[in-house]
Each structure stands twice: as C-alpha cells, then as structure tokens.
Coordinates of C-alpha atoms and ligand atoms in Angstrom, one line a residue:
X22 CA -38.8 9.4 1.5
X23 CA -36.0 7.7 3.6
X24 CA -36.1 3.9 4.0
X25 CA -36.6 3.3 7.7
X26 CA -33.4 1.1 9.4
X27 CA -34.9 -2.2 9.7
X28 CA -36.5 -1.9 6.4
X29 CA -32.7 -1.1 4.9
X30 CA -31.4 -4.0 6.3
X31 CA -34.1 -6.5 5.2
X32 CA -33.1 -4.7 1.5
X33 CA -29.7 -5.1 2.2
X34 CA -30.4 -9.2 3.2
X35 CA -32.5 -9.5 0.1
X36 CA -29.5 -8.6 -1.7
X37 CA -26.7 -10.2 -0.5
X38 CA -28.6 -13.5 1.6
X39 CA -29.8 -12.8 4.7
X40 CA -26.2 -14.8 6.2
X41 CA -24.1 -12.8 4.6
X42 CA -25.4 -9.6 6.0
X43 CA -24.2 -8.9 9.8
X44 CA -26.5 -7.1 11.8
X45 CA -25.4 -8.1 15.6
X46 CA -24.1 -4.8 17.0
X47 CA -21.0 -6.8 18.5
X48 CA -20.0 -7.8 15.3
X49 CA -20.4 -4.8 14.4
X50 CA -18.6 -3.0 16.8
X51 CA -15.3 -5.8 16.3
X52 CA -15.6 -4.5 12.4
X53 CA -14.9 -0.7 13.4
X54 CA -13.4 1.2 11.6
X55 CA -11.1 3.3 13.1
X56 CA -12.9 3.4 16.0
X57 CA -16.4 4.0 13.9
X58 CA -18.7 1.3 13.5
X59 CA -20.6 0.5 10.3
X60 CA -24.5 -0.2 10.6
X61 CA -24.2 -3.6 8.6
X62 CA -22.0 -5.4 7.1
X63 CA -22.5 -6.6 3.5
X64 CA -20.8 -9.8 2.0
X65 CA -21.6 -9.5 -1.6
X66 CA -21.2 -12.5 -3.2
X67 CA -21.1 -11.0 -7.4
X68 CA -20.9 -8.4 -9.1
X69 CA -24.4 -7.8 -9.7
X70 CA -24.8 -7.9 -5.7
X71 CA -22.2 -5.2 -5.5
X72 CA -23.8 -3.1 -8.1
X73 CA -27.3 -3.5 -6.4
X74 CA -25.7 -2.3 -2.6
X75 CA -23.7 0.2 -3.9
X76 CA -27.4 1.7 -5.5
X77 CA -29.7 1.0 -2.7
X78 CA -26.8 2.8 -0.7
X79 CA -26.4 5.8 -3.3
X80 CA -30.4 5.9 -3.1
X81 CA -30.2 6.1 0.4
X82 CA -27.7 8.4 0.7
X83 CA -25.6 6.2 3.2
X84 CA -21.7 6.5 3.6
X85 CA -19.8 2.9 2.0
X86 CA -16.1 2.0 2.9
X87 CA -15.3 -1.2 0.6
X88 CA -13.0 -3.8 2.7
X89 CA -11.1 -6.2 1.2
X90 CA -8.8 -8.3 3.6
X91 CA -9.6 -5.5 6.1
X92 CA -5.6 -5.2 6.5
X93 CA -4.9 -1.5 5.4
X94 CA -8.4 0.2 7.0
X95 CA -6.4 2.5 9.0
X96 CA -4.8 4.1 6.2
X97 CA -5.9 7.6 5.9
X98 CA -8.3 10.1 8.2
X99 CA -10.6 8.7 10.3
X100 CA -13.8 8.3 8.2
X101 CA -16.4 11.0 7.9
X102 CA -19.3 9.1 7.9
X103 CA -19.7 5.3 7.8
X104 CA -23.1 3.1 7.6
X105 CA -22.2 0.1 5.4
X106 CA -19.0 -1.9 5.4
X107 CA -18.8 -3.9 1.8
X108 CA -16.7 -6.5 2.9
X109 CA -15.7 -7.9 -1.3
X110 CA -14.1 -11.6 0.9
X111 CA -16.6 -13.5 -1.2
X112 CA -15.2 -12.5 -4.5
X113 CA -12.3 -14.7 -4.9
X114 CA -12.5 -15.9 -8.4
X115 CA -9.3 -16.5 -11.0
X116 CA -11.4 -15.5 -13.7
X117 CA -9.2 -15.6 -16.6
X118 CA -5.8 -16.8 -16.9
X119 CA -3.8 -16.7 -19.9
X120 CA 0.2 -18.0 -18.9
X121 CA 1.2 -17.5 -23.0
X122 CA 0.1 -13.8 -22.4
X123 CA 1.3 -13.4 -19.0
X124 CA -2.1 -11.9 -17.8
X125 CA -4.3 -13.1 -15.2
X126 CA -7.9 -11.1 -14.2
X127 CA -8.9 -12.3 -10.9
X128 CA -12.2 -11.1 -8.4
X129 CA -11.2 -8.1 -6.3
X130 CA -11.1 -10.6 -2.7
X131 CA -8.1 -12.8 -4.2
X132 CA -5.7 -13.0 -2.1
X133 CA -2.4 -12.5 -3.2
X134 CA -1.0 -16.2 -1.7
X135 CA -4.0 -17.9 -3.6
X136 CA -2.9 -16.4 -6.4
X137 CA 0.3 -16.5 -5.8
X138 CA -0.4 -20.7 -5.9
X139 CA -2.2 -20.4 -9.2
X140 CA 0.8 -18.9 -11.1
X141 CA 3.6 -20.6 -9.7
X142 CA 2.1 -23.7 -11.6
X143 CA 3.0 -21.9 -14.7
X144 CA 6.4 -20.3 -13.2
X145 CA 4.8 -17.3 -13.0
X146 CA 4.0 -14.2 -10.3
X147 CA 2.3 -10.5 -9.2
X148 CA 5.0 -9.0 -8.4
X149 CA 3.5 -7.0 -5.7
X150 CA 5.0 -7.7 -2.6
X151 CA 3.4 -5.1 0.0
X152 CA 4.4 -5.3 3.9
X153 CA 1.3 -7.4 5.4
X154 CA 2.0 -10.2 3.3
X155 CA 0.0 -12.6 1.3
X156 CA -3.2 -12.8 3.4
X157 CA -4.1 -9.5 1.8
X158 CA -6.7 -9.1 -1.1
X159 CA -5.9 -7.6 -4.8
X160 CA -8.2 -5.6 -4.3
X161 CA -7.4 -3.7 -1.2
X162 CA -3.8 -3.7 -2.3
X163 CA -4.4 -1.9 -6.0
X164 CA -6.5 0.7 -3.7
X165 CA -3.8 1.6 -1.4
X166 CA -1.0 1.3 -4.0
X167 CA 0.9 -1.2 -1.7
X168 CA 4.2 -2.3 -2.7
X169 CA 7.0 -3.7 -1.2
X170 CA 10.3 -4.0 -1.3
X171 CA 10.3 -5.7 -5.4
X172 CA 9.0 -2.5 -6.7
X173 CA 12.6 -1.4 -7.7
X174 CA 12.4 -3.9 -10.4
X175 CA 8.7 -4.3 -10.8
X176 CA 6.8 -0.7 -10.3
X177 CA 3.8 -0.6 -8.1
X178 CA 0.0 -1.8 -8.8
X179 CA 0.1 1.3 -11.3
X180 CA 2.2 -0.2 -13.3
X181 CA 0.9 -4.0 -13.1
X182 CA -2.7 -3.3 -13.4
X183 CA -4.0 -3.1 -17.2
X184 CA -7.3 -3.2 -16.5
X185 CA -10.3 -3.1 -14.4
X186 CA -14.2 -3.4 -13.7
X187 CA -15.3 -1.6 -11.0
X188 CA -18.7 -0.7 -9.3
X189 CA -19.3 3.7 -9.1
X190 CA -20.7 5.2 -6.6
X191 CA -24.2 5.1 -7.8
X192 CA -24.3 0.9 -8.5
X193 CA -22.7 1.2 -11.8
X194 CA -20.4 -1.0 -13.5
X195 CA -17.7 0.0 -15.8
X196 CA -14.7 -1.4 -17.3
X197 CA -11.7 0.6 -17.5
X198 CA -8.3 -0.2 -18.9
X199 CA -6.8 -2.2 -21.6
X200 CA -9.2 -4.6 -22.5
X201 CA -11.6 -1.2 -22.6
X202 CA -15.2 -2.7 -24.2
X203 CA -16.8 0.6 -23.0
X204 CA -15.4 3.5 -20.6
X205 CA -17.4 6.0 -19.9
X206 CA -15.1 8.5 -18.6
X207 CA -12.5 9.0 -20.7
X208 CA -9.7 8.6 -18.1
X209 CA -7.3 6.1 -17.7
X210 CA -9.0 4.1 -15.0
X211 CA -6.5 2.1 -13.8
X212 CA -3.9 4.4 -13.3
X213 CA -7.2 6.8 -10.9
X214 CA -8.4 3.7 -8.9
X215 CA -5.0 2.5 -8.0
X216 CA -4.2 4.5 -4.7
X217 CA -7.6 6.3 -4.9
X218 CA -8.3 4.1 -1.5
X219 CA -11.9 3.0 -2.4
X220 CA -13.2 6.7 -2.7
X221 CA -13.7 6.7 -6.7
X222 CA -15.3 3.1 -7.2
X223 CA -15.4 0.1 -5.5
X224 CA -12.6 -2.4 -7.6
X225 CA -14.2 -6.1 -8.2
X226 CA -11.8 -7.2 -11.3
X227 CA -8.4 -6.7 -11.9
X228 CA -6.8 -7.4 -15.3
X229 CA -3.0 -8.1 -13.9
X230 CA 0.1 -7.7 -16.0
X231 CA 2.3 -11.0 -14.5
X232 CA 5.8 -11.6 -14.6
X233 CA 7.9 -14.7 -14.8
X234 CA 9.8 -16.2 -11.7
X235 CA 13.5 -16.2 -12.3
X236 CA 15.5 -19.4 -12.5
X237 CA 17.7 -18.3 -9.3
X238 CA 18.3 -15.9 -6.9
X239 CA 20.4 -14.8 -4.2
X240 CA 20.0 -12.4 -1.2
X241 CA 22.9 -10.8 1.0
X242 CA 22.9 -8.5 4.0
X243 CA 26.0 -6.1 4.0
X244 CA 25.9 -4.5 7.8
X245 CA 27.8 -1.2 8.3
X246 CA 29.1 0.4 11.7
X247 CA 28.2 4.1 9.9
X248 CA 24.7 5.3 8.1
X249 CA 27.3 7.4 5.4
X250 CA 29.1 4.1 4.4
X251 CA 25.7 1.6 4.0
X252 CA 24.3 5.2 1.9
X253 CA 27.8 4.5 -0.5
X254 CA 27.0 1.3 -1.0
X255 CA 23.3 1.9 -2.1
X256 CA 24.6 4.9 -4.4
X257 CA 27.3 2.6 -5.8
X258 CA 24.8 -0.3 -6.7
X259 CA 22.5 2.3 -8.4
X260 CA 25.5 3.7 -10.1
X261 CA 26.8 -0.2 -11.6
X262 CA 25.4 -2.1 -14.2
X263 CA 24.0 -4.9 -11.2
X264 CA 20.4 -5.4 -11.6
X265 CA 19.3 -6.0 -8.3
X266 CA 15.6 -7.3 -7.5
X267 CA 15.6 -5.4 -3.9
X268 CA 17.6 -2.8 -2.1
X269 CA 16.0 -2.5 1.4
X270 CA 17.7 0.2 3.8
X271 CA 17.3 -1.5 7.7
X272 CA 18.4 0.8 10.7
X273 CA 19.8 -0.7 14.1
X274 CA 15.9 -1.1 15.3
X275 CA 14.4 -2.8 12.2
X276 CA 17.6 -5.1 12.3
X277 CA 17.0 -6.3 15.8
X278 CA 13.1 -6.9 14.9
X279 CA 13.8 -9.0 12.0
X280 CA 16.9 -11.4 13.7
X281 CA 19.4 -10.1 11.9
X282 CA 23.0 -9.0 13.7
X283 CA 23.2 -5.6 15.3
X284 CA 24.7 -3.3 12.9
X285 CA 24.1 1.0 12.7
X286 CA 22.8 0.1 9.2
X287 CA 22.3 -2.6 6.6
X288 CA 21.4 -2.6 3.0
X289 CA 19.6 -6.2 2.3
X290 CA 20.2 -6.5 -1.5
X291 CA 19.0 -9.5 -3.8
X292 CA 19.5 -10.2 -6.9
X293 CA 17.1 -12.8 -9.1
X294 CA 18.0 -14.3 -12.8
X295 CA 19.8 -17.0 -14.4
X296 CA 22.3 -18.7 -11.3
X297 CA 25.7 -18.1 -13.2
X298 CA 24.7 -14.2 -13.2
X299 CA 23.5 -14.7 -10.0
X300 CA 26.8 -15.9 -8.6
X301 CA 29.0 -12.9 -10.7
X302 CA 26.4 -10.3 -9.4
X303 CA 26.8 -11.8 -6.0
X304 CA 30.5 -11.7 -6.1
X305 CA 30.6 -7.8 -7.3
X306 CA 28.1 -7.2 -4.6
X307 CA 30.3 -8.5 -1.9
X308 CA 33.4 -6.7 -3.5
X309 CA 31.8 -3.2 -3.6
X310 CA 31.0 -3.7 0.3
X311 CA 34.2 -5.4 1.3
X312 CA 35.7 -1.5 0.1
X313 CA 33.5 0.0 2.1
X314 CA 34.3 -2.0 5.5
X315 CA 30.5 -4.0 5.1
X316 CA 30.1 -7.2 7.3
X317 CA 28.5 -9.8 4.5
X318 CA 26.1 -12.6 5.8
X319 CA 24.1 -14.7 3.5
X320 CA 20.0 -13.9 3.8
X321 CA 17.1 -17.0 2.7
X322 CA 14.8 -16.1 0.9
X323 CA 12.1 -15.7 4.3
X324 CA 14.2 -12.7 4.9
X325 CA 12.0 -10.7 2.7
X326 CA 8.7 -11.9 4.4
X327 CA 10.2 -11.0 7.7
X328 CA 11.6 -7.8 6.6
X329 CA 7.9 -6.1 7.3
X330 CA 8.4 -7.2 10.8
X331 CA 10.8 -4.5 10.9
X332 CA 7.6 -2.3 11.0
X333 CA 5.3 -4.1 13.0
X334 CA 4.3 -0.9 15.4
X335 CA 0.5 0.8 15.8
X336 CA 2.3 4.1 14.4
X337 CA 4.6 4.2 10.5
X338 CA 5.4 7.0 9.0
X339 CA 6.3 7.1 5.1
X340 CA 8.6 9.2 3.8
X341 CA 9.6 10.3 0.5
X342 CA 12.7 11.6 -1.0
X343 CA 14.6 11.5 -3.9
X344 CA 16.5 8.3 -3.5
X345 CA 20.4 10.0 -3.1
X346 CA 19.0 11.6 -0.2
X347 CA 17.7 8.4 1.7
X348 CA 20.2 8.1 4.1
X349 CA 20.5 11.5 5.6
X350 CA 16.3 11.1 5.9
X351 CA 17.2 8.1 7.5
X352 CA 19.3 10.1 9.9
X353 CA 17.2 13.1 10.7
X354 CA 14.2 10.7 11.6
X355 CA 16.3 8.9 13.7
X356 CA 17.8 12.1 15.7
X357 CA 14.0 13.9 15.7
X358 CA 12.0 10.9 16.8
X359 CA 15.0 9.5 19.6
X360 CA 15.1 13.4 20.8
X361 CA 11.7 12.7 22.5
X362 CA 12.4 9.5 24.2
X363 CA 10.8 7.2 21.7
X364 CA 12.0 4.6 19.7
X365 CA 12.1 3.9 15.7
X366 CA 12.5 1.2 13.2
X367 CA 13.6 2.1 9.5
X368 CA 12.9 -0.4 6.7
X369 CA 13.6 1.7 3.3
X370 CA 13.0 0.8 -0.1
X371 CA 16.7 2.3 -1.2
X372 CA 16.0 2.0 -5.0
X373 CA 12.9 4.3 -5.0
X374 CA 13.3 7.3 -2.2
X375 CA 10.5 5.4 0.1
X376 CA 11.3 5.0 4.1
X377 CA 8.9 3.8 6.7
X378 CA 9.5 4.9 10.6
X379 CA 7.6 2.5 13.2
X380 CA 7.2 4.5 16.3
X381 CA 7.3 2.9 19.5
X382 CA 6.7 5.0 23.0
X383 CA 4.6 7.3 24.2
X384 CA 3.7 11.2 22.8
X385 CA 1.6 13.4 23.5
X386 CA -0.4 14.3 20.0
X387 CA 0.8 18.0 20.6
X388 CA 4.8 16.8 20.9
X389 CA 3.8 14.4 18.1
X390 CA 1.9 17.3 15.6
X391 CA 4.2 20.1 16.8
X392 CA 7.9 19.0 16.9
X393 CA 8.1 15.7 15.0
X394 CA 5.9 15.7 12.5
X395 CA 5.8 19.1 10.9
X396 CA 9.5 20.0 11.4
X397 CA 9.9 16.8 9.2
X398 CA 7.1 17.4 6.6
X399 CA 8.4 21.4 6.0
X400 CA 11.9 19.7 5.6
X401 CA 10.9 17.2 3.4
X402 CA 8.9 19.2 1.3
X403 CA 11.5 22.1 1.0
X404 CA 13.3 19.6 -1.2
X405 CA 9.7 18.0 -3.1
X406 CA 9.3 15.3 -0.3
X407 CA 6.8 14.4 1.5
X408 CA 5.4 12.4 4.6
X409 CA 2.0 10.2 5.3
X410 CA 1.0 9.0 8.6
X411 CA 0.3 5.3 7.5
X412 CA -0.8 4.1 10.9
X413 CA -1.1 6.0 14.5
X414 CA -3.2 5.7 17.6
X415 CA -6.7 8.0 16.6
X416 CA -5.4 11.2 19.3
X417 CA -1.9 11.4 17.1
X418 CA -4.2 10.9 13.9
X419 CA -6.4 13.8 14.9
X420 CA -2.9 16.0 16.0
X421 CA -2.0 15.8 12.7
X422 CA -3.2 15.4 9.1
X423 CA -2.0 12.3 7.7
X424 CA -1.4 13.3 4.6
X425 CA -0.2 16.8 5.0
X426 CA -0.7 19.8 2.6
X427 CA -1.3 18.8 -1.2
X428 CA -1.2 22.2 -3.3
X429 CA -4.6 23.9 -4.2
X430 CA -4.1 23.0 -8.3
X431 CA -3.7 19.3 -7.3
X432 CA -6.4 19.4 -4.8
X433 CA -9.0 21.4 -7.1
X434 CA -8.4 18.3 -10.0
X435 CA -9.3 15.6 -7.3
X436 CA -11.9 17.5 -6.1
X437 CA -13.3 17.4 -9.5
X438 CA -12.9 13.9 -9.7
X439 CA -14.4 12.8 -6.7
X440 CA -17.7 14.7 -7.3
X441 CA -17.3 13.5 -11.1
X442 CA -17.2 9.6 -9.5
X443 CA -18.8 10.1 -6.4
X444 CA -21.1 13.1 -6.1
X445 CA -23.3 12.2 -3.4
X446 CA -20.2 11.2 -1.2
X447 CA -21.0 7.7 -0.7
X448 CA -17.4 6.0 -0.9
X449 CA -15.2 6.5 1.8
X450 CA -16.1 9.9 2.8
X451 CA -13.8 11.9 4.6
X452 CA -10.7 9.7 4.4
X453 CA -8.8 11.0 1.2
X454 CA -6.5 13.8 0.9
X455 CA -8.4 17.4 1.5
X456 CA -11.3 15.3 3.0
X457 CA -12.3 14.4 0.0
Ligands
LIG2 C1 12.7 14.9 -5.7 C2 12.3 13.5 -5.8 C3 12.8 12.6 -6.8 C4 12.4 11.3 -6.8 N1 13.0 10.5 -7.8 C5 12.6 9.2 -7.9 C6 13.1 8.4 -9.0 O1 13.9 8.8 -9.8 N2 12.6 7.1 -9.0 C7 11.8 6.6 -8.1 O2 11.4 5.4 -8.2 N3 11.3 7.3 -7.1 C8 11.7 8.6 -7.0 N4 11.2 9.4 -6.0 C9 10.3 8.8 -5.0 C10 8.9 8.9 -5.6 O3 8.4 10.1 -5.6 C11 8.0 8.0 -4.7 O4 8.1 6.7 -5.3 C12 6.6 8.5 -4.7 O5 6.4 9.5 -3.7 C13 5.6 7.4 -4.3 O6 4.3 7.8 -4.6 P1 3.2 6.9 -5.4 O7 2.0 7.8 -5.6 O8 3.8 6.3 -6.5 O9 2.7 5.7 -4.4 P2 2.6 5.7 -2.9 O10 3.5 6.6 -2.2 O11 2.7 4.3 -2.5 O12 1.2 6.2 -2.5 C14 0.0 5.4 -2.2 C15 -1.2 6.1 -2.5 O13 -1.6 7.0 -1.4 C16 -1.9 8.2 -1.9 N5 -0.9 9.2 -1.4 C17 0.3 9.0 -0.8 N6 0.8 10.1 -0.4 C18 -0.1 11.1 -0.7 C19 -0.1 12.4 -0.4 N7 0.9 13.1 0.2 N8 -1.1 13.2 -0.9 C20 -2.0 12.6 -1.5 N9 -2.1 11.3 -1.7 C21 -1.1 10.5 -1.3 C22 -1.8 8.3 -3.4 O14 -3.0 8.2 -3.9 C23 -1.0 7.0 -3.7 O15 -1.4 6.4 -4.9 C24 11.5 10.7 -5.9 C25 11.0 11.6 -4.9 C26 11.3 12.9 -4.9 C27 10.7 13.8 -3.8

C-alpha cells in the first residue's frame, strides 16, 4: 500500500535529519528543475543515508534526480517525472589521498576548487577543467562527462575516473572500477556512470587518476582576419611535434565576451612543461602564425577561466566533428544561426572536434527546430557528427530533441541497461537519450 505524503516526508526526515530535508513549497519551487519542482529535497549526509532514500524512494516508486552543485540540471530533456531532489552538497569528504600514487577518492559533493587546494599542496591536479568552473561538484561533473578545454592533453572524466561507489536505483551500494572489492555487474562501471547523467546510479565516491602540475607554462592568443587561416594554424600545430596543453577555437563573438581584441578568429594555444621547452615551443608557436599573417598577444593564465564566458548564454549548442573539419563547422553555424537575426559565440576545443554555439536573440521554437537545428544535425551527421542542445529556454527544448536521433542498435543496448540498473525508473526519468 502507498505511503501517504506527509508520512513520506516524516520517513524522508528520519533519514536524513529533519533540517536537512526541505519541505517549504517556495524552496521548493526555487529548486525546480527545469521548470518541475521536486516534492522534497533531501540532504544526505552518508552513504548509508543515500542508500536508505534511494530505497524508501524505489519502495515508493517515486521519480529521484541526484544534484550535485546543481550547475548542469538543465542538461538533457525536461524530466519525466520528478518527486525527490537528492541534493549529495553534504558529501564533501577527501577520503583517501595517496600523492606517491597519484590517486585521490573523494565524496561525490567535492568541489573541484576544494580539491583543487588539497592537491596543489603536493603539486598535483584533476585535470578536469569543465566550463562553469570550480564551484562545481565531482560528482555532477563525472555524470555529465564535463570537460574543458585541457582535455586535449588529459581525456575527459572517462579517462580520469578508476573507480567508483555508487548508490542503484533500488538503495544499493556497489563498487565499481579499479579498486573492484565486489561488482556485481560485470561492466566496467566507471567508463557507464561517466556521462550516464545520474540515470544508472547515483555516484557518491570517485577513485580519481591525478596528474602532476607542470613546472611552467605559457599561453598565447594568435588572432586571424580569416576562419581558413586560424583553421591552418590549428591543423599545422596538430601536424608538429608541439605538445600543446589547450587549443581553444574563439570566433569574433566569444572574443569580444572574453576581452580579448576583435579578430574574425583566434586560436588560444598553451603550452605547460619544463620553462626552457616552454620558451622553444612558444617561439615555434609564434613562427607558425607569423606565416600565416596571426596577430600574437601574450594570454595569463585567467584567460582559461574566462574563456567559458565566451559561452555564457541561456541557449549552447555542442557540436561534434572530426577535428580537420572544425573550422568549416565553425563557419556554417555562424552563416545558419546569423541568417535569422540572432547572434553566436563559438568557443571550440580545436584538438578534439568539440564546438559550443551560445545563442543570443529571439526564435521562434518552429524557426529554431525547423531551419537551424535539423539542417545542422542532418549535415553533421552525414559526415558521423553530431549536435546536443546543452542549454535552451523549455519552448526551444520541447521544438527539438536535445539529443537528436541515436540509431536503434545503440538505443536497444542502453535500453537494456537502464532497465538492468534502474527498472522501476526511479533515476532521472525521462531525461536521457530515447527517454530513457
Ligand atoms: C568522424 C569523427 C572523428 C573524430 N575523431 C576524433 C579524434 O580523432 N580524436 C578526438 O579526440 N575526437 C575526435 N572526434 C570527436 C569525438 O567524437 C568527440 O570527442 C565525441 O563526440 C565526444 O563524445 P563523448 O561521449 O566522449 O563525451 P561528451 O560529448 O562530452 O558527452 C557527454 C555525455 O553526454 C552524452 N551524450 C552526448 N551526446 C550524446 C548523444 N548524441 N547521444 C547520446 N548521448 C550523448 C553521453 O553520455 C556523453 O557521455 C571525432 C568525431 C567525429 C564525428
């Protein structure tokens, strides 16, 4: 028989502490998301708490949507169902930290500047360095598979993440990874829960994979009057033996958000390591450009924090594409979105095919579906590219899919998965790829 209301929340208080469960329908309301508002809003405050709401909930049959620093909520579809937010804030534990074996396994709510403090002590760092910055949790990062502009050198969470405990569906907690004591699945969890956007288990440890800070570093902006000669330059650098930390791709737009001189396109390039290499790298860099008629300006190192400010907009589009090809994308989104009066900021990761287009203006979701975002999707994907709606106002959302049209093989594994993890449909309903 179902629990009444009142008699779910005084379980979910006895759970978590009556103060950390938040009842008050304003509160509840401010903690919407997109635009659905949970029923409560549970603070666990240990694993075992997590374990105990995610069963009560599983028992209950009610709809879950972990938050971490609540920074990335609007990624994916509007939820299906939602009743209680698990807000993992409390969890902010460096559990483990072994510098000599450059591994750290920290509570899912870290965020990545506290731990970011921790391991400088030992000259050492995540390299994860996703737009949003450092307020936002480990947890919510390794979900989304947020990266930045240092995944040319580093990989993404999929590649950093060795390990993890996490809480199913049904309250259960399993380890997954390489420190495997027991894993019940058989998969390879880490590599399924990063990205899997809280709709396979609920992450509350990560085993991380660290890497060490370089002695010195360097970071240059090389501004182009023409897309073709900035796309030379990143094909040219790719080509060389340089080993660059970041290539980011900046259009006129994202140039003028972030301070930097007007230019048609930039390629922001640094390079980290031992400072005579540094200085030879940085010399070649500047030669390579000089060729191709580049304007050269000196970047501090804040440039990378502001370079997300490049993408500050209620609507981003990602695209990817196989990496030659990232300045004609770069090109085409520029002439499709300007075509309808609207404005766009490009910040690319040049090393790895990835480009993100914030939107500013108005459109009507049928101009929006219709003629920019299929014509570009069909394009895309007539060459194995794709394009995810990261962020839009709910009308554009509901216009069309975020994530486009996966193929029925890939959808019919995920499918499995999700009822494997998750067969009652308790995690993040509705928001996945499919609907899953
Ligand atoms: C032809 C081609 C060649 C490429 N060659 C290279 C290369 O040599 N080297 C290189 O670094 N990159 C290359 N890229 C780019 C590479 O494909 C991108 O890095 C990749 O698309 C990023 O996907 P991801 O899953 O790693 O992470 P993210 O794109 O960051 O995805 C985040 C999470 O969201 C989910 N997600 C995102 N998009 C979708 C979607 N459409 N459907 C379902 N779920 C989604 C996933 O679960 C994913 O884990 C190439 C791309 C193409 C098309």
């Amino acid at each position: 028989m179902a629990v009444s209301a009142p008699a779910l929340g005084d379980a979910f208080a006895a759970i978590v502490g009556g103060e950390h469960l938040t009842t008050a329908p304003s509160q509840l309301a401010a903690a919407a998301v997109e635009g659905v508002p949970p029923r409560w809003l549970a603070r666990p405050g240990s694993l075992d708490e997590v374990g105990r709401v995610m069963s009560l909930a599983s028992v209950e049959g009610l709809a879950v949507a972990p938050r971490g620093s609540g920074s990335a909520l609007d990624l994916g579809a509007p939820p299906a169902r939602l009743d209680v937010i698990l807000d993992l804030s409390r969890l902010t534990g460096v559990l483990e930290y072994v510098p000599a074996d450059m591994v750290a396994t920290v509570q899912a709510g870290v965020t990545l500047d506290l731990l970011a403090r921790e391991l400088c002590k030992h000259g050492q760092m995540l390299a994860l360095d996703p737009y949003g910055g450092g307020s936002r949790s480990v947890g919510g990062v390794l979900a989304t598979n947020a990266s930045g502009q240092r995944r040319f050198r580093y990989g993404t969470g999929r590649d950093l993440l060795l390990g993890a405990r996490f809480v199913q569906a049904d309250g259960t907690v399993t380890w997954g990874g390489s420190k495997v004591v027991k894993s019940v699945t058989g998969y390879d969890i880490p590599k399924l829960l990063t990205g899997s956007l809280g709709t396979l288990g609920v992450i509350v440890e990560a085993t991380l994979r660290l890497h060490p800070v370089q002695p010195a570093s360097g970071s240059w902006l090389f501004s182009f009057t023409s897309r073709e000669a900035a796309g030379s330059l990143a094909a040219a650098v790719l080509a060389s033996s340089l080993e660059p930390e970041r290539l980011a791709w900046l259009n006129a737009g994202a140039l003028e958000r972030v301070g930097s001189e007007r230019a048609e396109a930039a390629l922001a390039v640094s390079v980290a390591t031992v400072a005579e290499a540094v200085t030879s790298q940085g010399a070649l860099l500047g030669s390579m450009a000089s060729r191709l008629g580049a304007r050269v300006s000196a970047l501090d190192e804040g440039f990378w924090t502001r370079v997300g400010g490049g993408l500050a907009s209620s609507t981003v589009v990602k695209l990817a594409s196989e990496i030659r090809r990232l300045p004609f994308w770069a090109g085409e989104v520029e002439r499709v979105i300007s075509r309808h009066g609207l404005t766009v900021s490009l910040v690319g990761e040049a090393g790895n095919g990835i480009l993100r287009a914030a939107v500013e203006g108005s459109v009507s979701p049928d101009t929006w579906a219709r003629e920019i975002v299929a014509p570009l999707r069909e394009a895309l994907a007539a060459e194995g590219g794709s394009l995810v709606v990261e962020r839009a106002p709910l009308d554009l959302k509901r216009a069309a899919d975020v994530w486009g049209p996966v193929p029925e093989t890939a959808l019919a594994v995920m499918r499995r998965l999700k009822t494997e993890f998750d067969p009652r449909g308790v995690l993040n309903p509705g928001r996945f790829v499919g609907g899953l």
